[in-house]
Coordinates of C-alpha atoms and ligand atoms in Angstrom, one line a residue:
X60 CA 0.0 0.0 0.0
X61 CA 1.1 3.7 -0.9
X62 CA 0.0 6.4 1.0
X63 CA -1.4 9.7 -0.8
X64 CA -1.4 12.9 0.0
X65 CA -3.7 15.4 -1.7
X66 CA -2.1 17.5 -4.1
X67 CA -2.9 17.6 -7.6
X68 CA -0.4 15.5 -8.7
X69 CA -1.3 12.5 -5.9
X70 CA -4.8 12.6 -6.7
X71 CA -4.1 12.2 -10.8
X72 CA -1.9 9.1 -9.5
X73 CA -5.1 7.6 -7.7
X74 CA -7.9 8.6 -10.4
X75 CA -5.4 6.6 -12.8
X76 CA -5.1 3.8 -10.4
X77 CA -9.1 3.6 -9.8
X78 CA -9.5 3.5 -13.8
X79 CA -6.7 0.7 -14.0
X80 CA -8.6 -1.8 -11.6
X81 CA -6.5 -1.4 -8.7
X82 CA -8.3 -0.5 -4.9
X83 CA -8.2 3.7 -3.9
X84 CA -8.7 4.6 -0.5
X85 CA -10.7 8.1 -1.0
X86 CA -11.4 10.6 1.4
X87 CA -14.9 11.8 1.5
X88 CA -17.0 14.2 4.0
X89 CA -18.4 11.0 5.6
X90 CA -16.1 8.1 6.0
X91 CA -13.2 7.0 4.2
X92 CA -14.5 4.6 0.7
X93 CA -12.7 1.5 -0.3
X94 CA -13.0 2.6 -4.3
X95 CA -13.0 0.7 -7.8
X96 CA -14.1 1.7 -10.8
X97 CA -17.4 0.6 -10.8
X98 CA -17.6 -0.8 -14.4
X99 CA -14.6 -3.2 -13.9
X100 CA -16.3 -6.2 -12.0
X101 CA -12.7 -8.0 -11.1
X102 CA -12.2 -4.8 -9.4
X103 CA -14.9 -4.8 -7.4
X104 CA -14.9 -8.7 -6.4
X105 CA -11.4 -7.4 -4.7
X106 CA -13.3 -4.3 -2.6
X107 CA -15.5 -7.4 -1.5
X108 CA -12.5 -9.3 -0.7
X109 CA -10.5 -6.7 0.8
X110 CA -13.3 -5.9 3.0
X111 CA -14.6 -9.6 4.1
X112 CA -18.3 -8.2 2.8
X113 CA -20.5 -10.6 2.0
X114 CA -21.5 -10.6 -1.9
X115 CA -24.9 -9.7 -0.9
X116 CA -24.4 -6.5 0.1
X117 CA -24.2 -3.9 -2.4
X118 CA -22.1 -0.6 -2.7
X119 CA -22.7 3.0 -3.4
X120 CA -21.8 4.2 -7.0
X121 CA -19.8 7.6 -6.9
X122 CA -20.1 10.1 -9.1
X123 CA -18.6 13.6 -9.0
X124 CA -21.6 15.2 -11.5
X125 CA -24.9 15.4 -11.6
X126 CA -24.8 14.8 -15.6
X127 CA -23.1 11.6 -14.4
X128 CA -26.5 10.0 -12.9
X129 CA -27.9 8.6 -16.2
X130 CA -24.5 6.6 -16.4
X131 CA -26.1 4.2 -13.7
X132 CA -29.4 5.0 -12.9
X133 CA -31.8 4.4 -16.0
X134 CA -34.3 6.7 -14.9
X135 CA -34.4 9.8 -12.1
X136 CA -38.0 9.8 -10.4
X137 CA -39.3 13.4 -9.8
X138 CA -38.5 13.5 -5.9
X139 CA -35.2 12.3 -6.6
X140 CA -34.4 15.2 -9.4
X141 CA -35.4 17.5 -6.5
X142 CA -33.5 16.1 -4.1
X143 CA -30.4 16.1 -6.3
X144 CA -30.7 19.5 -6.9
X145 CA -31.1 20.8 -3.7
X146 CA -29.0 18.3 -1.8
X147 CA -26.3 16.9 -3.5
X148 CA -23.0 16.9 -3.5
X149 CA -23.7 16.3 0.3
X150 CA -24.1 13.0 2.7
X151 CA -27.2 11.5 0.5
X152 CA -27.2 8.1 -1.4
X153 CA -30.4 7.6 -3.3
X154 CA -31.6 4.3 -4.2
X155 CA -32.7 4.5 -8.1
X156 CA -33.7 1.8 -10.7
X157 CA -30.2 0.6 -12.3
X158 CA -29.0 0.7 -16.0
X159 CA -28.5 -2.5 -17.0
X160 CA -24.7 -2.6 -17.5
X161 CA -24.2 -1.6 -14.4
X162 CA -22.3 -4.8 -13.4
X163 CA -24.7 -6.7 -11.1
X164 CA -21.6 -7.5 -7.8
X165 CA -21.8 -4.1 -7.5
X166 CA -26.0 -4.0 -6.8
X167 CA -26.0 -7.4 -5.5
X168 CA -27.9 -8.6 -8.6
X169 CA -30.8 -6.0 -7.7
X170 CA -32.2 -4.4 -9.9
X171 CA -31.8 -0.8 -8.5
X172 CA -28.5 1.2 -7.8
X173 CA -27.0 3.5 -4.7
X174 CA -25.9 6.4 -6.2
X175 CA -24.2 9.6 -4.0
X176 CA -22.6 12.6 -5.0
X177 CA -19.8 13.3 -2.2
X178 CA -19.2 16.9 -1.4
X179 CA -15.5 16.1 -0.6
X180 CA -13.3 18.1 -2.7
X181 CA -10.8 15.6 -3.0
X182 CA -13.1 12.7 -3.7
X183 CA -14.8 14.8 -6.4
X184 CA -11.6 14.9 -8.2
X185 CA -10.2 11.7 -7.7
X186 CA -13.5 10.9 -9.2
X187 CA -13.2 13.0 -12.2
X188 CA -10.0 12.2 -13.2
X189 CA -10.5 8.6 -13.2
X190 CA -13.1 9.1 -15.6
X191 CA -15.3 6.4 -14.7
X192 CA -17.8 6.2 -11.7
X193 CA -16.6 4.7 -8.7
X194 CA -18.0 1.8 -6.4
X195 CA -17.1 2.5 -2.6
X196 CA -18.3 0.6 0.0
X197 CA -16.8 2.5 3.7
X198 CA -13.2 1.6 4.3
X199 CA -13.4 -0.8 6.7
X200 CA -13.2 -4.5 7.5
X201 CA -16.9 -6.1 7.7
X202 CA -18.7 -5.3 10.3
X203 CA -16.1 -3.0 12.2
X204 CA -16.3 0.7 12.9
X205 CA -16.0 2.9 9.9
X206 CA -13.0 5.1 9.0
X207 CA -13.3 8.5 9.4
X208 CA -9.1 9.4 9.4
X209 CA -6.7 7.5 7.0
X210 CA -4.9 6.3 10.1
X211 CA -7.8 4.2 10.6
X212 CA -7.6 2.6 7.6
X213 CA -4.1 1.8 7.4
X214 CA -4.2 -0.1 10.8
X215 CA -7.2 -2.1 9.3
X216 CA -7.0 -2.2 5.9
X217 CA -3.7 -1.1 5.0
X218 CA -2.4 -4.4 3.7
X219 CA -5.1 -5.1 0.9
X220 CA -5.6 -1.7 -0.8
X221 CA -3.5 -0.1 -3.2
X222 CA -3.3 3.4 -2.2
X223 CA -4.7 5.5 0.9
X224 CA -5.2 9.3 -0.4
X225 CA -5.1 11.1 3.1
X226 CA -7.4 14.3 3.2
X227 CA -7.4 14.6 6.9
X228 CA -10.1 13.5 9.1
X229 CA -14.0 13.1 7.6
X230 CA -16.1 16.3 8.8
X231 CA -19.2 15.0 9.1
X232 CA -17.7 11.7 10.2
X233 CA -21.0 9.6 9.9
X234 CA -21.7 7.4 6.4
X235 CA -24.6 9.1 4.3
X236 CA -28.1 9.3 4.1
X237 CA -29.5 5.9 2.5
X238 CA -33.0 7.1 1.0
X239 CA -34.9 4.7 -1.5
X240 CA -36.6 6.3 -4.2
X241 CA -37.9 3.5 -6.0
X242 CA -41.0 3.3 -4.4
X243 CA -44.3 6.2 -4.1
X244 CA -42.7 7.0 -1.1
X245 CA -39.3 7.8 -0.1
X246 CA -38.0 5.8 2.5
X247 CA -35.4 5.9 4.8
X248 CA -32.9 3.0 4.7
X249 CA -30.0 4.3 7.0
X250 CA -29.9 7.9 9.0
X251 CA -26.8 9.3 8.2
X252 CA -25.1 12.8 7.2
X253 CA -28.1 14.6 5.7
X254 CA -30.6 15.2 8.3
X255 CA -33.9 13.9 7.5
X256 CA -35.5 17.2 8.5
X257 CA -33.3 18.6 5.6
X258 CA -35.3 15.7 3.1
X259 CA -38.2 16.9 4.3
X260 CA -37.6 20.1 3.7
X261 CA -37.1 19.4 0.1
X262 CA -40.0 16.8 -1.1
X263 CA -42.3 16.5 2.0
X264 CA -43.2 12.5 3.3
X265 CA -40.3 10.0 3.9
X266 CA -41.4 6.7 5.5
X267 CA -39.2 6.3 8.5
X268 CA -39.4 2.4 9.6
X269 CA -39.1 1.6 12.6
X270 CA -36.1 -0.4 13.5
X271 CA -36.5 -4.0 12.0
X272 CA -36.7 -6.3 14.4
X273 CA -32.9 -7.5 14.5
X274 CA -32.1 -9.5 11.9
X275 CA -35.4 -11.7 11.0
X276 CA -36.8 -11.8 7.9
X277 CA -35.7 -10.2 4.7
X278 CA -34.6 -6.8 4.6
X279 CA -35.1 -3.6 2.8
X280 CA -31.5 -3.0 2.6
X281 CA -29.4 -5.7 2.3
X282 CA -26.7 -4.5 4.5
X283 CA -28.8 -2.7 7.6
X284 CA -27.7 -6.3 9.6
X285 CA -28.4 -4.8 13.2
X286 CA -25.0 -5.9 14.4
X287 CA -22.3 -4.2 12.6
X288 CA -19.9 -0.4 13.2
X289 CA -19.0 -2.3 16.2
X290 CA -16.0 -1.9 18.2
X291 CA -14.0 -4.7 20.0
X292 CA -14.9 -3.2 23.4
X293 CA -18.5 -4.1 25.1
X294 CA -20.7 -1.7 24.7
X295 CA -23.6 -1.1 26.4
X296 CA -26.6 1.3 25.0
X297 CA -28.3 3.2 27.5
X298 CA -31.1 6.0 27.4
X299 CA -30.6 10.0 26.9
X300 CA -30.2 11.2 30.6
X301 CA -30.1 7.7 32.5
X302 CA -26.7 7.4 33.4
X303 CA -25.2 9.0 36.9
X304 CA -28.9 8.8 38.3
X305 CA -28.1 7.0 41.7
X306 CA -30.2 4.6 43.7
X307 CA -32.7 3.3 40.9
X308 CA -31.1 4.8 38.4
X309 CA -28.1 3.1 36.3
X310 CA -24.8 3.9 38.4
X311 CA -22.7 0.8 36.9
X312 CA -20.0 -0.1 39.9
X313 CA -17.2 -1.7 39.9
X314 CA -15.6 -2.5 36.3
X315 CA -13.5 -0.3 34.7
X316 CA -15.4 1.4 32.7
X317 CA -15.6 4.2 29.9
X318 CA -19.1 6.2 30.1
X319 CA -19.8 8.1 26.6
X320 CA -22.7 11.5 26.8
X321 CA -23.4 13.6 24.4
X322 CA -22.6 17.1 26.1
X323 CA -20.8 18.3 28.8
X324 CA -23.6 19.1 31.1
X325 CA -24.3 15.3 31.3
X326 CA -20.4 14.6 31.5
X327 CA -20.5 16.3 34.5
X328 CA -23.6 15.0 35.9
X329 CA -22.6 11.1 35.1
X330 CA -19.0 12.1 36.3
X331 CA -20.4 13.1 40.1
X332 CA -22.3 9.5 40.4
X333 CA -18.4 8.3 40.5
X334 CA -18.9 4.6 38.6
X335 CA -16.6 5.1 36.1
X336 CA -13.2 5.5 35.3
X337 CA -13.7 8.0 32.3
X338 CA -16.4 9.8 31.4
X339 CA -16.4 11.6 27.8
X340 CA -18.5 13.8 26.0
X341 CA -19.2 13.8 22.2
X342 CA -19.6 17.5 22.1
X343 CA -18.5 20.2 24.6
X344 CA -20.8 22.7 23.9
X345 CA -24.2 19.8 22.7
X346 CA -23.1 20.4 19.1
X347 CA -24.4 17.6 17.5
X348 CA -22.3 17.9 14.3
X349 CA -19.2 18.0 16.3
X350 CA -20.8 14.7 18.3
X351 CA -21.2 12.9 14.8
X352 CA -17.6 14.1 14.3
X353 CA -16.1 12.2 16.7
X354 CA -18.3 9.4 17.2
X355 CA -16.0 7.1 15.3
X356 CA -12.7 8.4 15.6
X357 CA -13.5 8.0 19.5
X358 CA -14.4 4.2 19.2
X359 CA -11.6 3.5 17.6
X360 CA -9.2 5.3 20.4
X361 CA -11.0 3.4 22.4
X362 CA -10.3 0.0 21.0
X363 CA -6.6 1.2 20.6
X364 CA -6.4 1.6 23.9
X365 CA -7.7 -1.8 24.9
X366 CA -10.9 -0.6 26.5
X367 CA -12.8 -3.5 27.5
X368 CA -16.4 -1.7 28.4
X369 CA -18.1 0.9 27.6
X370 CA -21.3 2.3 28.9
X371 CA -22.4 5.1 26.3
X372 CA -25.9 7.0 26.1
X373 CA -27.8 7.6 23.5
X374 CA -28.4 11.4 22.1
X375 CA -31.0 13.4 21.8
X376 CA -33.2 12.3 18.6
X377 CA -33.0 14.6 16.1
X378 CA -30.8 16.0 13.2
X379 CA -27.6 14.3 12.9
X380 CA -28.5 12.8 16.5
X381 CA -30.5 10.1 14.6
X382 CA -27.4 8.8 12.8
X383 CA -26.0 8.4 15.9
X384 CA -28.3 6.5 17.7
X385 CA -28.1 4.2 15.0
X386 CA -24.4 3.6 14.8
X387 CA -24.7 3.6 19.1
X388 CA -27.3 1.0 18.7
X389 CA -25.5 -1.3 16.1
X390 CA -22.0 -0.7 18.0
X391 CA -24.2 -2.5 21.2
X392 CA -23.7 -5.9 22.7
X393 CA -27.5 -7.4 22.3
Ligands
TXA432 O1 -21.1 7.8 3.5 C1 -21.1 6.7 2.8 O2 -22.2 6.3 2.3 C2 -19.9 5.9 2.7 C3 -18.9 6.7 1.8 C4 -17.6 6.0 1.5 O3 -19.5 7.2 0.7 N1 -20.1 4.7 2.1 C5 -20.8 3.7 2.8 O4 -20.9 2.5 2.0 O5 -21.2 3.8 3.9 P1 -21.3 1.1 2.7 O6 -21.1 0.1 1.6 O7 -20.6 0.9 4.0 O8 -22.9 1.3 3.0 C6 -23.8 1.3 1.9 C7 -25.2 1.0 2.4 C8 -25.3 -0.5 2.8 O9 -26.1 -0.5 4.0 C9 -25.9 -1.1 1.6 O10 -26.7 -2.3 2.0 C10 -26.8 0.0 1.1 O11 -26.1 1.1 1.3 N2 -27.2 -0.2 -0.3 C11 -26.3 -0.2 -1.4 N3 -27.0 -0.4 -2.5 C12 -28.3 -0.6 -2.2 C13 -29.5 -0.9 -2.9 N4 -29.4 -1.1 -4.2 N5 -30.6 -1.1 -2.2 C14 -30.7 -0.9 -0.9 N6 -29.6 -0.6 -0.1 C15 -28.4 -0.5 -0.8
MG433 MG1 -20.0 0.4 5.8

């Protein structure tokens, strides 16, 4: 593996590597992407190899233009126009029907296509100069957290890529968006970056489903398997405000172990109950972008660090604060 910087002259090296089959670690304004071209299917089989993912779980297509849509998608449905227009480039993946040569091990063999515009500056590029479209699934092994710094990926990934562009760390730091079009209604696959107030905004009604009952039955999107993001530590999911509460409420005693709020008002609150040896806020000032931030990046300290337990709370509900309930939730030991 090489590692990238981002100056012109590195990112012409990776679009030409992405449009010779080989594997481009790309930094986007989620997470880092494990990217192929997304017209070469040995290509892709590696990203499915490199990652451990299993082949029915599809990846997101790339593109750094919105002229570039009809190259995958075979049609744009009205609320998806709007949406791309308003939205994109940005943390949204919309689910459209696919173009038929659109290899099917990048959908999975379905018959509809993720497609997201990244508003990464050195993703677009990378993009454009490869002059293809670009399949990337998140830059991590299966199942473990997501990459948001190319650190991350080079302790996990670092010996079946080809190249690791480094653009710093990911500022929103949680994956997109999933929204699928295909049906009357929008619906939510996977809260992410965009806020689904922000959707909302834009074309009204988006079915929100409630969280599929782990794992049975078929599901909407292949890859929403409750258990996954999840760090080697135990972690424990507990509600907004329940932590530090005292008789009756949940004071864990005892272990060793690493209590994660969302602000400081609760750091200090959970900090005074005494039952833990760290307590750590995602945002200082209750900013949930900063939160969604450092979600990730603090997971993966953690698990550095050889935490064994970790007692974290879930966030207030809203905005970005959904997407991080969700990665909180699937990071939990159930
Ligand atoms: O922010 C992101 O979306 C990052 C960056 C690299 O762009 N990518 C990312 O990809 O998170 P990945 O592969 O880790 O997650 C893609 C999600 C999976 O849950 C997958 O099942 C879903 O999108 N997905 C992909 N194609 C789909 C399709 N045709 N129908 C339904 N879900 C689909
Ligand atoms: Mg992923």
């Amino acid at each position: 593996m090489l590692m990238l910087d981002s100056t012109e002259a590195s990112l012409r090296i990776a679009g030409e590597a992405i449009a010779a089959g080989r594997l481009v670690v790309i930094p986007t304004e989620t997470v880092y992407g494990l990217g192929a071209d997304a017209f070469n299917p040995e290509a892709v089989a590696r990203v499915f190899e490199a990652k451990a993912r299993p082949s029915f779980d599809p990846l997101i297509v790339h593109v750094a233009a919105l002229g570039d849509i009809d190259r995958v998608a075979s049609s744009l449905p009205a609320k998806a126009r709007l949406l791309a227009e308003a939205l994109w480039p940005g943390p949204l993946t919309m689910i459209l029907p696919k173009r038929e040569d659109v290899p099917g091990i990048v959908t999975s063999g379905l018959d509809t296509v993720a497609v997201r515009f990244p508003l990464h500056p050195v993703a677009r590029k990378i993009i454009e100069l490869s002059g293809t479209v670009v399949a990337a699934p998140s830059a991590n092994p299966f199942g473990y957290i997501s990459p948001t710094t190319a650190g991350h990926v080079a302790r996990t990934l670092g010996d079946r890529v080809d190249f690791i562009v480094d653009g710093g760390p990911c500022p929103v730091g949680v994956e997109s968006t999933v929204l699928d079009m295909c049906g009357d209604i929008p619906t939510l696959l996977r809260p992410g970056g965009m806020p689904l107030e922000r959707i909302r905004e834009v074309i009204g009604e988006v079915c929100v489903p409630v969280r599929h009952a782990a794992a049975a039955g078929p599901q909407a999107s292949p890859g929403q398997l409750s258990s996954h993001y999840a760090p080697h530590a135990r972690l424990v999911l507990h509600e907004f405000g329940s932590l530090g509460r005292g008789p009756g409420g949940f004071s864990i005693p005892g272990e060793a172990a690493v209590a994660i709020v969302f602000d400081a008002e609760r750091a200090g609150f959970v900090e005074a109950a005494g039952a833990f040896s760290r307590v750590i806020a995602l945002s200082t000032s209750g900013d949930m972008r900063e939160a969604a931030s450092r979600l990730f990046a603090l997971l993966h300290e953690l698990d550095q660090s050889g935490t064994a337990s970790i007692h974290a709370e879930r966030v207030p509900d809203e905005g970005l604060g959904r997407a991080i309930n969700d990665r909180l939730y699937r990071a939990s030991w159930k």
